[in-house]
Coordinates of C-alpha atoms (C1' of nucleotides) in Angstrom, one line a residue:
Chain A
M8 CA 111.7 132.6 95.7
N9 CA 111.7 133.9 99.3
E10 CA 114.8 132.5 101.5
D11 CA 112.3 132.7 104.5
A12 CA 109.9 130.3 103.2
V13 CA 107.7 128.8 106.1
L14 CA 107.1 125.1 106.2
I15 CA 103.4 124.4 106.1
R16 CA 103.2 122.4 109.2
D17 CA 104.4 125.5 111.0
L18 CA 101.9 127.7 109.5
K19 CA 99.4 128.0 112.6
A20 CA 102.1 129.7 114.4
H21 CA 102.2 132.6 112.0
D22 CA 98.5 133.7 112.5
G23 CA 98.0 137.0 110.9
R24 CA 101.2 137.3 109.1
E25 CA 102.2 137.6 105.6
V26 CA 104.5 134.7 105.1
S27 CA 105.8 132.3 101.9
I28 CA 105.6 129.0 101.1
R29 CA 107.1 126.6 98.8
G30 CA 105.6 123.5 97.2
W31 CA 103.6 121.4 94.6
L32 CA 99.8 121.9 94.0
H33 CA 98.1 118.8 95.2
G34 CA 94.4 120.1 94.2
R35 CA 92.7 123.1 92.7
R36 CA 89.2 124.4 92.7
T37 CA 87.8 127.2 90.7
S38 CA 85.0 129.5 91.0
G39 CA 83.9 132.6 88.8
K40 CA 85.5 134.7 91.2
I41 CA 87.6 132.6 93.9
A42 CA 90.2 129.9 93.4
F43 CA 91.4 127.5 95.9
L44 CA 94.7 125.9 95.9
L45 CA 95.8 122.8 97.9
V46 CA 99.6 123.1 98.3
R47 CA 101.7 120.3 99.9
D48 CA 105.3 120.7 100.7
G49 CA 105.9 117.2 102.4
T50 CA 105.5 118.7 105.9
G51 CA 101.8 119.4 105.3
T52 CA 98.9 120.5 103.1
V53 CA 97.2 124.0 103.3
Q54 CA 94.3 125.7 101.2
C55 CA 95.5 129.0 99.7
V56 CA 92.4 131.2 98.6
V57 CA 93.2 133.3 95.6
E58 CA 90.4 135.9 95.1
A59 CA 89.6 137.5 91.5
A60 CA 90.7 141.3 92.7
N61 CA 94.2 139.6 92.6
G62 CA 94.2 139.6 89.0
D63 CA 97.6 138.0 88.1
A64 CA 97.5 135.6 90.7
F65 CA 94.0 134.6 89.8
R66 CA 94.7 134.1 86.5
V67 CA 97.6 131.9 87.0
A68 CA 95.8 130.1 89.9
S69 CA 93.1 129.0 87.2
E70 CA 95.9 127.9 84.7
I71 CA 98.2 125.7 86.9
G72 CA 97.9 122.0 86.8
H73 CA 98.6 119.4 89.4
E74 CA 102.0 119.1 90.8
S75 CA 103.0 122.4 89.2
S76 CA 105.9 123.5 91.4
I77 CA 105.0 126.9 93.1
G78 CA 105.8 129.6 95.4
V79 CA 103.0 131.2 97.6
R80 CA 102.9 134.6 99.3
G81 CA 100.2 135.4 101.7
T82 CA 98.3 136.1 105.0
V83 CA 97.9 133.2 107.5
R84 CA 94.5 132.7 109.0
L85 CA 93.3 130.4 111.2
D86 CA 89.9 129.0 110.0
E87 CA 87.5 126.4 110.8
R88 CA 86.5 125.9 107.3
A89 CA 90.2 124.8 106.5
H90 CA 91.5 121.5 106.7
G91 CA 94.6 121.9 108.7
G92 CA 93.2 124.8 110.5
A93 CA 95.1 127.4 108.9
E94 CA 94.6 129.0 105.5
L95 CA 96.6 131.1 103.1
S96 CA 95.0 134.3 102.0
V97 CA 97.1 134.7 98.5
T98 CA 98.8 138.0 98.0
G99 CA 101.4 136.7 95.3
L100 CA 101.9 133.5 93.4
E101 CA 105.1 132.6 91.6
V102 CA 105.0 129.0 89.1
V103 CA 108.4 127.7 88.9
Q104 CA 107.0 125.0 86.5
N105 CA 103.3 124.8 85.3
V106 CA 102.3 120.9 84.7
A107 CA 99.8 120.3 82.4
D108 CA 99.9 116.5 82.5
Y109 CA 100.7 114.6 85.5
P110 CA 99.4 111.1 85.3
I111 CA 98.2 110.3 88.8
A112 CA 95.0 111.9 89.6
R113 CA 93.0 112.0 93.2
K114 CA 91.6 109.0 92.4
E115 CA 91.8 104.8 92.2
H116 CA 94.6 103.7 89.9
G117 CA 95.5 99.9 88.9
V118 CA 98.6 98.0 90.3
D119 CA 100.6 98.0 87.3
F120 CA 100.3 101.8 86.6
L121 CA 101.0 102.6 89.8
M122 CA 103.9 100.5 90.0
T123 CA 105.2 102.0 86.7
H124 CA 105.0 105.4 88.1
R125 CA 106.4 104.4 91.5
H126 CA 108.6 107.6 91.5
L127 CA 105.4 109.9 91.3
W128 CA 103.2 107.8 93.3
L129 CA 105.5 108.6 96.1
R130 CA 104.0 111.9 96.3
S131 CA 100.5 110.6 97.3
P132 CA 99.3 111.2 101.1
R133 CA 99.1 107.4 101.7
Q134 CA 102.8 106.6 100.5
C135 CA 104.1 109.4 102.4
A136 CA 102.3 108.3 105.7
I137 CA 104.0 104.9 104.9
L138 CA 107.2 106.1 104.5
R139 CA 107.2 108.3 107.5
I140 CA 106.0 105.2 109.7
R141 CA 109.2 103.1 107.9
D142 CA 111.4 105.8 109.1
T143 CA 110.3 105.7 112.7
L144 CA 110.6 102.0 112.7
I145 CA 113.9 102.4 111.3
R146 CA 114.9 105.0 114.2
S147 CA 113.4 102.8 116.7
I148 CA 115.2 99.9 115.9
Q149 CA 118.5 101.7 116.3
A150 CA 117.8 103.3 119.5
F151 CA 116.4 100.2 121.0
F152 CA 119.7 98.4 120.1
A153 CA 121.9 101.4 121.1
E154 CA 120.3 101.9 124.6
R155 CA 121.2 98.0 125.3
G156 CA 125.0 98.4 124.2
F157 CA 124.8 96.8 120.8
V158 CA 127.4 97.9 118.5
R159 CA 126.2 98.5 114.6
I160 CA 128.1 96.2 112.5
D161 CA 128.0 96.7 108.8
T162 CA 128.5 93.3 107.0
P163 CA 129.5 93.1 103.4
I164 CA 127.0 92.7 100.9
L165 CA 129.0 90.9 98.2
S166 CA 129.7 87.5 99.7
P167 CA 131.8 84.5 98.3
G168 CA 129.1 81.8 99.0
A169 CA 125.7 80.9 100.2
A170 CA 124.7 80.4 103.9
E171 CA 122.0 78.2 102.8
G172 CA 121.9 76.8 99.7
A173 CA 123.0 79.0 96.8
S174 CA 120.0 78.5 94.5
T175 CA 118.1 81.3 96.1
L176 CA 121.1 84.2 95.6
F177 CA 121.7 86.6 93.0
P178 CA 124.9 85.7 91.3
V179 CA 127.4 88.7 90.6
D180 CA 130.7 88.5 88.6
Y181 CA 133.3 89.8 90.8
F182 CA 136.6 90.2 88.7
G183 CA 135.9 87.0 87.1
E184 CA 134.9 85.3 90.1
K185 CA 131.2 84.2 90.9
V186 CA 130.1 85.8 94.1
F187 CA 126.5 86.6 95.5
L188 CA 124.4 89.2 97.2
A189 CA 124.1 88.7 100.6
Q190 CA 121.1 87.0 102.0
T191 CA 122.0 87.6 105.6
G192 CA 124.9 89.3 107.5
Q193 CA 124.8 86.5 110.3
L194 CA 128.0 84.7 109.7
Y195 CA 129.9 87.7 109.8
L196 CA 128.0 89.1 112.7
E197 CA 128.9 86.0 114.7
A198 CA 132.6 86.9 114.4
A199 CA 131.6 90.2 115.4
A200 CA 129.8 89.3 118.4
M201 CA 132.9 87.5 119.7
A202 CA 134.6 90.7 119.5
L203 CA 132.1 93.2 120.8
G204 CA 129.6 91.1 122.5
R205 CA 126.4 92.6 121.4
V206 CA 126.0 93.5 117.8
Y207 CA 123.6 94.1 114.9
C208 CA 123.7 94.6 111.4
F209 CA 120.7 96.6 109.6
G210 CA 120.8 96.7 105.5
P211 CA 119.6 95.5 102.5
T212 CA 119.5 92.0 101.7
F213 CA 118.9 89.9 98.6
R214 CA 116.9 86.8 97.7
A215 CA 116.3 85.4 94.1
E216 CA 113.6 83.2 95.0
K217 CA 111.0 83.2 92.3
S218 CA 108.4 84.3 94.9
K219 CA 105.3 86.1 93.4
T220 CA 103.3 87.0 96.4
R221 CA 102.1 89.8 98.7
R222 CA 104.8 88.9 101.3
H223 CA 108.0 88.7 99.1
L224 CA 110.4 91.3 97.7
T225 CA 113.7 90.2 96.1
E226 CA 115.5 93.0 97.8
F227 CA 114.3 94.0 101.5
W228 CA 115.8 95.3 104.6
M229 CA 116.7 93.1 107.7
V230 CA 118.1 93.9 111.2
E231 CA 119.9 91.1 112.7
P232 CA 120.9 91.2 116.4
E233 CA 123.7 88.6 117.6
V234 CA 124.7 88.2 121.1
A235 CA 127.4 86.5 122.8
W236 CA 126.6 84.6 125.9
A237 CA 123.2 84.5 124.9
G238 CA 120.7 81.2 125.2
L239 CA 117.5 80.9 123.3
P240 CA 115.5 82.5 126.3
D241 CA 117.5 85.7 126.0
L242 CA 116.7 85.7 122.2
M243 CA 112.9 85.4 122.8
D244 CA 113.1 88.2 125.1
L245 CA 115.0 90.6 123.1
A246 CA 112.9 89.9 120.0
E247 CA 109.4 90.5 122.4
G248 CA 111.2 93.5 123.8
L249 CA 112.0 94.9 120.2
I250 CA 108.8 94.4 118.5
C251 CA 106.9 96.2 121.5
R252 CA 109.1 99.0 121.3
L253 CA 108.4 99.5 117.5
V254 CA 104.9 99.3 117.9
A255 CA 104.6 101.3 120.9
D256 CA 106.7 104.1 119.0
V257 CA 104.5 104.1 116.1
L258 CA 101.7 104.3 118.1
A259 CA 103.0 107.3 119.9
G260 CA 104.0 109.3 117.0
H261 CA 101.6 108.1 113.9
R262 CA 98.0 108.1 115.1
A263 CA 97.1 110.5 112.1
D264 CA 99.3 108.4 109.5
L265 CA 97.6 105.4 110.7
A266 CA 94.1 107.0 110.5
L267 CA 95.2 108.2 107.1
L268 CA 96.1 104.5 106.2
D269 CA 92.6 103.4 107.7
R270 CA 94.9 101.3 109.7
D271 CA 92.7 100.3 113.3
P272 CA 95.2 101.3 116.0
A273 CA 93.0 98.7 118.6
P274 CA 94.8 95.5 117.4
L275 CA 98.5 97.5 117.7
E276 CA 97.3 98.4 121.2
R277 CA 97.3 94.9 122.4
I278 CA 100.9 94.5 121.2
V279 CA 102.3 93.9 124.9
A280 CA 104.4 91.3 126.5
P281 CA 104.4 88.5 127.3
F282 CA 103.7 87.2 123.8
P283 CA 102.4 83.5 124.0
R284 CA 105.5 81.0 123.7
I285 CA 104.8 77.7 122.5
T286 CA 107.0 75.0 121.1
Y287 CA 107.1 73.5 117.5
T288 CA 105.6 70.1 119.0
E289 CA 103.0 72.2 121.1
A290 CA 102.0 74.0 117.8
V291 CA 101.7 70.6 116.3
E292 CA 99.5 69.4 119.1
Q293 CA 97.3 72.8 118.8
L294 CA 97.0 72.1 115.0
R295 CA 95.5 68.5 115.4
S296 CA 93.5 68.9 118.5
P297 CA 89.7 68.4 118.3
E298 CA 89.5 72.1 119.9
T299 CA 91.0 73.6 117.2
H300 CA 89.5 71.4 114.6
E301 CA 86.1 73.0 116.1
R302 CA 87.2 76.5 116.3
L303 CA 88.5 76.1 112.3
Q304 CA 85.2 74.6 111.6
A305 CA 83.2 77.3 113.2
G306 CA 85.3 79.9 111.4
L307 CA 84.6 78.5 108.3
E308 CA 80.7 78.5 109.0
A309 CA 81.2 82.2 110.0
D310 CA 83.0 83.1 106.8
R311 CA 80.4 81.0 104.6
Q312 CA 78.1 83.5 106.1
R313 CA 80.1 86.4 105.7
L314 CA 80.4 85.4 102.0
A315 CA 76.4 85.2 101.5
A316 CA 76.5 88.8 103.3
D317 CA 78.9 90.3 101.1
Q318 CA 77.4 88.8 98.2
A319 CA 74.0 90.2 99.2
R320 CA 75.7 93.6 99.7
L321 CA 77.2 93.6 96.0
A322 CA 73.9 92.9 94.8
D323 CA 72.6 96.0 96.8
L324 CA 75.3 98.1 95.3
E325 CA 75.0 96.9 91.8
A326 CA 71.1 98.0 92.3
Q327 CA 72.4 101.3 93.6
L328 CA 74.8 101.4 90.6
A329 CA 71.9 101.2 88.3
A330 CA 70.1 104.3 89.8
A331 CA 72.9 106.5 90.5
K332 CA 72.8 109.6 88.3
K333 CA 75.9 111.7 89.3
G334 CA 79.1 110.4 87.6
W335 CA 81.3 110.5 90.5
Q336 CA 78.5 108.7 92.4
Q337 CA 78.7 106.0 89.9
E338 CA 82.6 105.8 90.0
K339 CA 82.5 105.7 93.8
L340 CA 80.0 102.7 93.7
G341 CA 81.7 101.3 90.9
R342 CA 85.3 101.3 93.0
E343 CA 83.2 100.0 95.9
I344 CA 81.8 97.1 93.9
A345 CA 84.9 96.3 92.1
A346 CA 86.5 95.9 95.6
L347 CA 84.0 94.0 96.8
R348 CA 84.0 91.7 94.0
E349 CA 87.6 91.0 94.3
A350 CA 87.0 90.2 98.3
V351 CA 84.2 88.0 97.3
R352 CA 86.2 86.2 94.9
E353 CA 89.1 86.2 97.0
L354 CA 87.1 84.8 100.2
G355 CA 85.3 82.1 97.7
Q356 CA 88.6 80.9 97.0
D357 CA 89.7 81.0 100.5
L358 CA 86.7 79.0 101.6
E359 CA 87.2 76.4 98.6
N360 CA 90.7 75.7 100.2
R361 CA 89.9 75.9 103.6
P362 CA 88.3 72.4 104.0
A363 CA 91.6 71.3 102.9
H364 CA 93.7 73.4 105.2
I365 CA 91.5 72.6 108.1
E366 CA 92.2 68.5 107.1
G367 CA 95.8 69.3 106.6
A368 CA 96.1 70.8 110.3
R369 CA 94.2 67.9 112.0
T370 CA 96.5 65.3 110.2
F371 CA 99.8 67.6 110.3
A372 CA 102.9 65.1 110.7
W373 CA 105.6 66.1 113.2
G374 CA 108.6 66.9 111.6
N375 CA 107.2 68.9 108.7
D376 CA 108.0 72.5 108.5
L377 CA 105.2 74.9 109.4
G378 CA 103.8 76.4 105.9
G379 CA 101.7 79.8 105.3
D380 CA 98.4 77.7 106.2
E381 CA 99.7 76.5 109.6
E382 CA 101.0 79.9 110.4
T383 CA 97.8 81.4 109.7
I384 CA 95.9 79.0 111.7
L385 CA 98.1 79.3 114.5
T386 CA 98.0 83.1 114.5
R387 CA 94.4 83.0 114.4
L388 CA 94.3 81.5 117.9
H389 CA 96.0 84.6 119.4
D390 CA 95.6 88.4 119.3
R391 CA 99.5 89.2 120.1
P392 CA 102.5 87.9 118.1
I393 CA 103.4 84.3 118.9
L394 CA 106.9 82.6 119.4
V395 CA 107.2 79.3 118.2
S396 CA 110.4 77.7 119.1
R397 CA 112.2 74.5 118.8
Y398 CA 111.4 73.2 115.2
P399 CA 112.5 69.8 113.9
R400 CA 116.4 69.9 113.1
G401 CA 115.6 68.6 109.5
V402 CA 113.8 71.9 108.3
K403 CA 116.4 74.2 109.6
A404 CA 119.6 75.5 108.9
F405 CA 122.9 73.9 109.8
Y406 CA 124.1 76.2 112.4
M407 CA 121.3 76.0 114.8
K408 CA 122.3 74.4 117.9
P409 CA 120.2 70.9 118.9
D410 CA 118.1 71.1 121.9
P411 CA 120.1 69.3 124.6
A412 CA 116.9 67.9 126.2
D413 CA 115.5 66.9 122.9
P414 CA 118.1 66.6 120.2
R415 CA 115.4 65.8 117.6
V416 CA 114.8 70.0 117.7
V417 CA 116.9 72.6 117.4
L418 CA 116.9 76.1 119.7
N419 CA 115.4 78.1 117.2
V420 CA 112.4 80.8 117.3
D421 CA 110.1 82.1 114.6
V422 CA 107.8 85.1 115.8
L423 CA 104.6 85.1 113.6
A424 CA 102.6 88.5 113.7
P425 CA 98.8 88.7 114.1
E426 CA 96.4 89.3 111.6
G427 CA 97.5 87.1 109.0
Y428 CA 100.9 88.8 108.6
G429 CA 102.9 85.7 109.2
E430 CA 106.7 85.3 110.0
I431 CA 108.6 88.6 111.0
V432 CA 111.4 87.4 112.8
G433 CA 113.5 84.3 112.4
G434 CA 116.5 83.2 114.9
S435 CA 118.2 80.6 117.0
Q436 CA 121.0 80.0 119.3
R437 CA 124.0 78.9 117.4
E438 CA 125.7 75.6 117.6
D439 CA 129.1 76.6 119.4
S440 CA 130.7 73.3 119.5
L441 CA 133.3 72.9 116.8
E442 CA 133.0 69.0 116.5
A443 CA 129.1 69.4 116.4
L444 CA 129.1 71.9 113.8
Q445 CA 131.6 69.9 111.5
E446 CA 129.5 66.8 111.8
R447 CA 126.5 69.0 110.8
M448 CA 128.3 70.1 107.7
R449 CA 129.6 66.7 106.7
A450 CA 125.5 65.4 107.2
E451 CA 124.6 68.1 105.0
G452 CA 127.2 67.5 102.5
M453 CA 128.8 70.8 102.9
D454 CA 132.3 71.7 101.8
P455 CA 134.0 72.9 104.8
A456 CA 136.8 74.9 103.0
P457 CA 134.9 78.1 102.6
Y458 CA 133.6 78.2 106.0
E459 CA 137.0 77.8 107.9
W460 CA 137.1 81.1 109.2
Y461 CA 133.6 80.6 110.8
L462 CA 134.9 77.2 112.2
D463 CA 137.7 79.4 113.4
L464 CA 135.3 81.1 115.8
R465 CA 134.3 77.9 117.6
R466 CA 138.3 77.4 118.1
H467 CA 139.2 80.4 119.7
G468 CA 137.2 81.0 122.5
T469 CA 133.6 79.9 121.6
V470 CA 130.6 80.6 123.8
P471 CA 127.1 80.1 123.8
H472 CA 125.6 82.8 121.3
G473 CA 122.6 83.3 119.2
G474 CA 120.6 86.0 117.3
F475 CA 117.7 86.7 114.7
G476 CA 116.5 88.5 111.9
L477 CA 113.5 90.9 111.8
G478 CA 112.3 91.9 108.6
L479 CA 111.7 95.7 108.1
E480 CA 109.3 95.5 105.2
R481 CA 107.1 92.8 106.8
T482 CA 106.8 94.8 110.0
V483 CA 106.0 98.1 108.2
A484 CA 103.1 96.0 106.5
W485 CA 101.9 94.6 109.5
V486 CA 101.8 97.9 111.6
C487 CA 100.5 99.9 108.9
G488 CA 97.9 97.2 107.8
L489 CA 98.7 97.2 104.2
R490 CA 97.8 94.3 102.2
H491 CA 100.8 94.1 100.0
I492 CA 104.5 94.5 100.9
R493 CA 105.5 96.4 97.8
E494 CA 104.1 99.8 99.3
T495 CA 106.7 99.2 102.3
I496 CA 109.8 100.2 100.4
P497 CA 110.3 103.5 98.4
F498 CA 111.4 101.6 95.2
P499 CA 110.3 97.8 95.7
R500 CA 112.3 94.9 93.9
L501 CA 109.8 92.3 92.8
M502 CA 110.5 89.2 90.6
G503 CA 110.0 90.6 87.1
R504 CA 110.0 94.5 88.2
I505 CA 113.1 96.7 88.4
Y506 CA 111.6 99.9 86.8
P507 CA 111.7 102.5 88.1
Chain B
rU173 C1' 108.6 76.3 88.0
rC174 C1' 103.3 75.0 88.7
rC175 C1' 97.7 76.5 89.4
rG176 C1' 94.3 80.4 88.7
rG177 C1' 92.8 85.5 87.0
rU178 C1' 92.9 90.2 83.8
rG179 C1' 94.6 92.7 79.2
rU180 C1' 89.1 97.6 75.6
rA181 C1' 90.6 105.8 75.4
rG182 C1' 95.8 108.9 79.5
rC183 C1' 93.3 106.5 84.2
rG184 C1' 89.1 103.1 86.1
rC185 C1' 85.4 100.1 83.9
rA186 C1' 81.0 98.1 80.8
rG187 C1' 80.2 95.6 76.6
rU188 C1' 80.2 87.6 75.1
rG189 C1' 78.9 87.4 67.1
rG190 C1' 75.8 92.6 63.8
rU191 C1' 77.5 100.9 63.6
rA192 C1' 83.3 101.2 70.0
rG193 C1' 80.5 102.8 75.1
rC194 C1' 80.2 104.9 80.6
rG195 C1' 82.7 107.6 84.2
rC196 C1' 87.3 110.4 85.7
rA197 C1' 91.3 113.2 83.7
rG198 C1' 92.2 116.7 79.6
rG199 C1' 89.9 121.2 76.7
rU200 C1' 86.0 125.5 76.4
rG201 C1' 82.3 128.2 78.9
rA202 C1' 79.1 129.5 83.5
rC203 C1' 79.5 130.1 89.0
rU204 C1' 82.7 134.2 95.5
rG205 C1' 84.1 129.6 100.5
rU206 C1' 85.0 125.0 97.6
rU207 C1' 86.3 120.3 100.5
rA208 C1' 86.8 114.0 94.8
rA209 C1' 82.9 121.5 94.1
rU210 C1' 78.6 121.7 90.6
rC211 C1' 76.1 122.4 85.6
rA212 C1' 76.8 122.6 79.7
rC213 C1' 79.6 121.4 75.7
rU214 C1' 83.9 118.7 74.0
rU215 C1' 88.7 116.3 72.4
rG216 C1' 90.4 111.4 72.7
rG217 C1' 90.4 103.9 70.1
rU218 C1' 95.3 99.4 65.8
rC219 C1' 89.8 96.6 71.6
rG220 C1' 98.0 93.1 74.3
rU221 C1' 100.2 90.6 69.7
rA222 C1' 99.9 86.9 65.9
rG223 C1' 97.3 83.1 63.3
rG224 C1' 92.4 80.8 63.1
rU225 C1' 86.7 79.7 62.6
rU226 C1' 82.6 83.3 60.3
rC227 C1' 79.1 86.8 55.6
rG228 C1' 80.6 89.4 59.8
rA229 C1' 84.9 88.9 66.0
rA230 C1' 86.5 93.2 71.3
rU231 C1' 83.2 89.0 71.6
rC232 C1' 84.4 81.8 69.6
rC233 C1' 89.4 78.7 69.1
rU234 C1' 94.9 78.2 69.2
rA235 C1' 99.8 80.2 70.2
rC236 C1' 102.6 83.7 72.3
rC237 C1' 103.3 88.2 75.5
rA238 C1' 102.5 91.5 79.7
rC239 C1' 100.8 92.1 84.4
rC240 C1' 98.1 90.3 88.9
rG241 C1' 97.1 86.5 93.0
rG242 C1' 98.3 82.0 95.0
rA243 C1' 101.4 77.5 96.0
rG244 C1' 106.6 75.9 97.0
rC245 C1' 110.8 79.0 99.7
rC246 C1' 111.5 82.3 102.9
rA247 C1' 111.9 88.0 106.6

RNA sequence: UCCGGUGUAGCGCAGUGGUAGCGCAGGUGACUGUUAAUCACUUGGUCGUAGGUUCGAAUCCUACCACCGGAGCCA
């Protein structure tokens, strides 16, 4: 194939010239005397027109299947009728490999099938859009911290013990010793923060929790800044600034990708500082307040009506299906019906549970951790991420610093994303007093021996400091408006799924 | 771990006790501007597995397996 191949996204600059492209066959339509090949190369998709007069190429064009790897030579022609604005009038066609049995069609597939074919599913436009946005988020994170003088620290993945309870970690045999895959870089990061001031780590992290939900992976990426001389308000500002930056960068560079994902950008455009900041205690008051109760009841009533409307629409679609003649119309309707059925079932289930949630909120007791239901209720009251701070000590980790103004709570902050995406950030100011930390570890029944190095940080120039972790995949899911986290990472690791 | 749901052609689904079906994909043919092209014909099945009930089971019962969703936990 020609060395001077042009990328499809650059084709418009070559109007009227003969060029070569390389790529994969993404779609094909043939007529008696003309064939249309849709070719993608990772930078774009272009329609290539092959006329019957072009004997060899036309014959080849009529034979190759989806995802065949091909080289195409042709003349670029700007054309209103073409999708990307440019077309290629084919003069030569070279088949690197003809594929007859590509398993993924340009249509709906089931989750299990797609997950088993994840290595091929990645080629679909939707998955490519998600991966591009993920890449932008990663770059944006690195730029944000670099601009603020943070030094990136790579913390170890093999870890001698657990930071917060060994039951949720993956054990690994390390020359006969039992060690674990890291679930956070935080403790090591604290050491680095005492060396460099502002640091962050960004890498994979592992949780062996047996969670089978749309929000959980067993292997996911987390960015964790850790800042010396920082108090809780500094951390909240940092998290808020980071999230605004991430959303702004995606909006600036990925309008087309968001459109391809059917992601309404309007909710993202509202993501500007300042975010609402409430304490846990205020959150509990909000949950229990009569105003919230009324709002939730009104929401329940509205959703009940929505359910009735959906059910009516479902019946209407089923009538249309019975009347539909064309096969693909039937299929399209069938798919719409299936989606609507699932939505109706989900909403129905939700509505069944809702009165219990509402009652749970009204009677929520101070001291309990906020669960998914409570988070959902709180985020529904706002259209921006909310920062919830100062949780009860009992539900948080040993290294979090108690609030001097109210020792029942710690100086932590969780950021809850809107639109039901839940917790994307968790962090805290750390306990910087040696005695207080030792006392807390005693109270939790922890053996201090493996943590001596960590305690050393409080013996040799301790300072107020803190940090947080932001989950990359949950952020991708929120920004892209995805229902499930499994599409946010190239090869998701889920409980009970490790292939491919 | 607990609760709920689903397993029928390569894929998406219908079929609730009486001959295994539809659409898409694949194949053959027609068609010079298609955008999920259209039209005609056509290949393709151990109905998740094992047992049971029945004259007869995709359909009913039991167990198991796989997958999905939710809870707990969390990012």
